[in-house]
Coordinates of C-alpha atoms (C1' of nucleotides) in Angstrom, one line a residue:
Chain G
M1 CA 14.2 11.3 1.6
R2 CA 12.2 8.5 -0.1
Y3 CA 11.3 9.1 -3.7
T4 CA 7.7 8.0 -3.1
E5 CA 7.4 11.1 -1.0
S6 CA 8.3 13.4 -3.9
T7 CA 6.7 13.0 -7.3
F8 CA 6.9 9.4 -8.5
M9 CA 4.1 7.0 -7.8
T10 CA 4.1 3.3 -8.1
P11 CA 1.4 1.7 -10.4
L12 CA -0.5 0.5 -7.3
Q13 CA -0.5 4.0 -5.8
K14 CA -1.9 5.5 -9.0
Q15 CA -4.8 3.0 -9.1
I16 CA -5.6 3.2 -5.4
Y17 CA -5.5 7.0 -5.2
A18 CA -7.7 7.3 -8.3
R19 CA -10.3 5.1 -6.7
L20 CA -10.1 6.7 -3.3
K21 CA -10.7 10.1 -4.8
T22 CA -14.2 8.9 -5.7
V23 CA -15.2 8.3 -2.1
P24 CA -17.4 11.2 -0.9
A25 CA -17.1 13.0 2.4
G26 CA -19.4 11.4 4.9
R27 CA -18.6 7.9 3.7
V28 CA -15.6 5.6 4.2
T29 CA -14.0 2.7 2.4
T30 CA -11.6 0.0 3.5
Y31 CA -8.2 -1.3 2.5
K32 CA -9.9 -4.5 1.5
E33 CA -12.5 -2.8 -0.6
L34 CA -9.9 -0.7 -2.4
A35 CA -8.0 -3.9 -3.1
R36 CA -11.2 -5.5 -4.5
A37 CA -11.8 -2.4 -6.7
V38 CA -8.4 -2.9 -8.4
G39 CA -8.6 -6.7 -8.6
S40 CA -6.0 -7.3 -5.9
T41 CA -5.5 -8.9 -2.5
A42 CA -2.5 -6.8 -1.6
Y43 CA -4.1 -5.4 1.6
R44 CA -0.8 -4.7 3.3
A45 CA 0.7 -3.1 0.2
I46 CA -2.3 -0.8 0.1
G47 CA -1.6 0.2 3.7
Q48 CA 1.8 1.2 2.3
C49 CA 0.2 3.4 -0.3
M50 CA -1.7 5.3 2.4
R51 CA 1.3 5.7 4.5
N52 CA 3.1 7.2 1.5
N53 CA 0.3 9.5 0.6
P54 CA 1.9 12.6 -1.0
Y55 CA -1.2 14.7 -0.8
P56 CA -3.1 14.2 2.5
Y57 CA -5.9 16.7 3.3
M58 CA -4.0 18.5 6.0
S59 CA -1.0 19.4 3.9
C60 CA -2.5 19.9 0.5
D61 CA -5.0 22.6 -0.5
I62 CA -5.3 21.7 -4.2
P63 CA -8.6 19.8 -4.6
S64 CA -7.6 17.9 -7.7
L65 CA -4.6 16.4 -6.0
R66 CA -5.8 15.7 -2.5
V67 CA -6.1 12.1 -1.6
P68 CA -8.6 11.5 1.3
C69 CA -6.7 8.8 3.1
H70 CA -8.5 9.5 6.3
R71 CA -11.6 7.9 4.8
V72 CA -9.9 4.5 4.7
V73 CA -10.7 2.3 7.7
A74 CA -10.1 -1.4 8.6
S75 CA -12.5 -3.9 7.2
N76 CA -13.8 -4.8 10.6
G77 CA -15.1 -1.3 11.1
T78 CA -12.4 -0.1 13.4
I79 CA -10.4 3.1 12.6
G80 CA -7.2 1.6 11.3
G81 CA -4.0 3.7 11.2
F82 CA -3.0 7.2 10.2
M83 CA 0.3 9.0 9.5
G84 CA 2.2 5.8 10.2
K85 CA 0.7 5.3 13.7
T86 CA -2.0 2.9 15.0
A87 CA -2.7 4.8 18.2
G88 CA -2.2 8.2 19.7
A89 CA -2.7 11.8 18.6
E90 CA -2.6 10.9 14.9
I91 CA -5.6 8.6 15.3
E92 CA -7.5 11.2 17.2
Q93 CA -7.0 13.6 14.3
K94 CA -8.2 11.0 11.9
I95 CA -11.3 10.5 14.0
S96 CA -12.0 14.2 14.3
M97 CA -11.7 14.6 10.5
L98 CA -14.2 11.9 10.0
K99 CA -16.6 13.3 12.5
S100 CA -16.4 16.7 10.9
E101 CA -17.5 15.0 7.7
G102 CA -20.5 13.4 9.4
V103 CA -19.1 9.9 10.1
G104 CA -19.9 8.7 13.6
V105 CA -17.0 7.2 15.5
V106 CA -17.3 5.7 19.0
D107 CA -14.6 3.8 20.8
N108 CA -12.5 3.6 17.6
R109 CA -15.4 2.1 15.7
I110 CA -17.3 3.5 12.7
Q111 CA -21.0 3.8 13.6
K112 CA -23.5 2.4 11.2
F113 CA -20.6 0.9 9.4
K114 CA -22.6 -1.0 6.8
T115 CA -24.3 2.2 5.5
A116 CA -21.2 4.4 5.9
L117 CA -19.1 2.1 3.8
Y118 CA -18.9 3.2 0.2
I119 CA -18.9 0.4 -2.3
F120 CA -17.2 0.7 -5.7
S121 CA -19.9 -0.4 -8.1
D122 CA -18.2 0.0 -11.5
L123 CA -16.6 -3.5 -11.7
Chain A
dT1 C1' 18.3 -11.4 -6.0
dT2 C1' 17.4 -11.8 -1.2
dG3 C1' 15.6 -10.4 2.9
dA4 C1' 13.0 -6.9 5.6
dT5 C1' 8.9 -4.0 6.3
dG6 C1' 4.1 -2.6 7.2
dA7 C1' -2.1 2.8 8.2
dC8 C1' -3.9 -5.3 6.7
dC9 C1' -6.9 -9.7 6.8
dT10 C1' -8.4 -14.2 8.5
dG11 C1' -9.1 -18.1 11.2
dA12 C1' -8.6 -20.5 15.4
dG13 C1' -9.1 -20.5 20.4
Chain V
dA1 C1' -16.6 -10.3 21.3
dC2 C1' -11.5 -10.1 21.6
dT3 C1' -6.7 -11.6 20.9
dC4 C1' -3.0 -13.3 18.1
dA5 C1' -0.1 -16.0 15.2
dG6 C1' 0.3 -16.7 10.2
dG7 C1' -0.3 -15.4 5.7
dC8 C1' 0.0 -12.1 1.8
dC9 C1' 1.8 -8.7 -1.4
dA10 C1' 4.1 -4.5 -3.4
dT11 C1' 8.2 -2.0 -2.2
dC12 C1' 12.7 -0.8 -0.6
dA13 C1' 17.7 -1.3 0.6

DNA sequence: TTGATGACCTGAG
DNA sequence: ACTCAGGCCATCA
């Protein structure tokens, strides 16, 4: 049992989750954009934060706590990973979640990526 | 403290 | 347009 899966959160997790919660349904953000929003270039470390997400939509029904990590995609417009995997059933679930929110996904790519991408403006 | 690990990014071919 | 080796950084054992 890793402590990051229980209650403690690292400083980076707190910052990233807070930002991510402001991304509305129907839009997406990227690991890179999240990094920019917190003044960092720790792309891979942010991937870690997503992997360690304690409150993903599918297993948390408390709105104030839920972290929409399925809305985080790769900066090149491809889907990226989900639940520790980069392919397979987990990715299909991420895609269907995005589609249900109105985000088009074809062949592992976000459609109209430029407009679907949510930009953090308060910098 | 050192080395290992990833839901990444970038540049070169 | 696609692949891939290298680079990066916070975290963890």
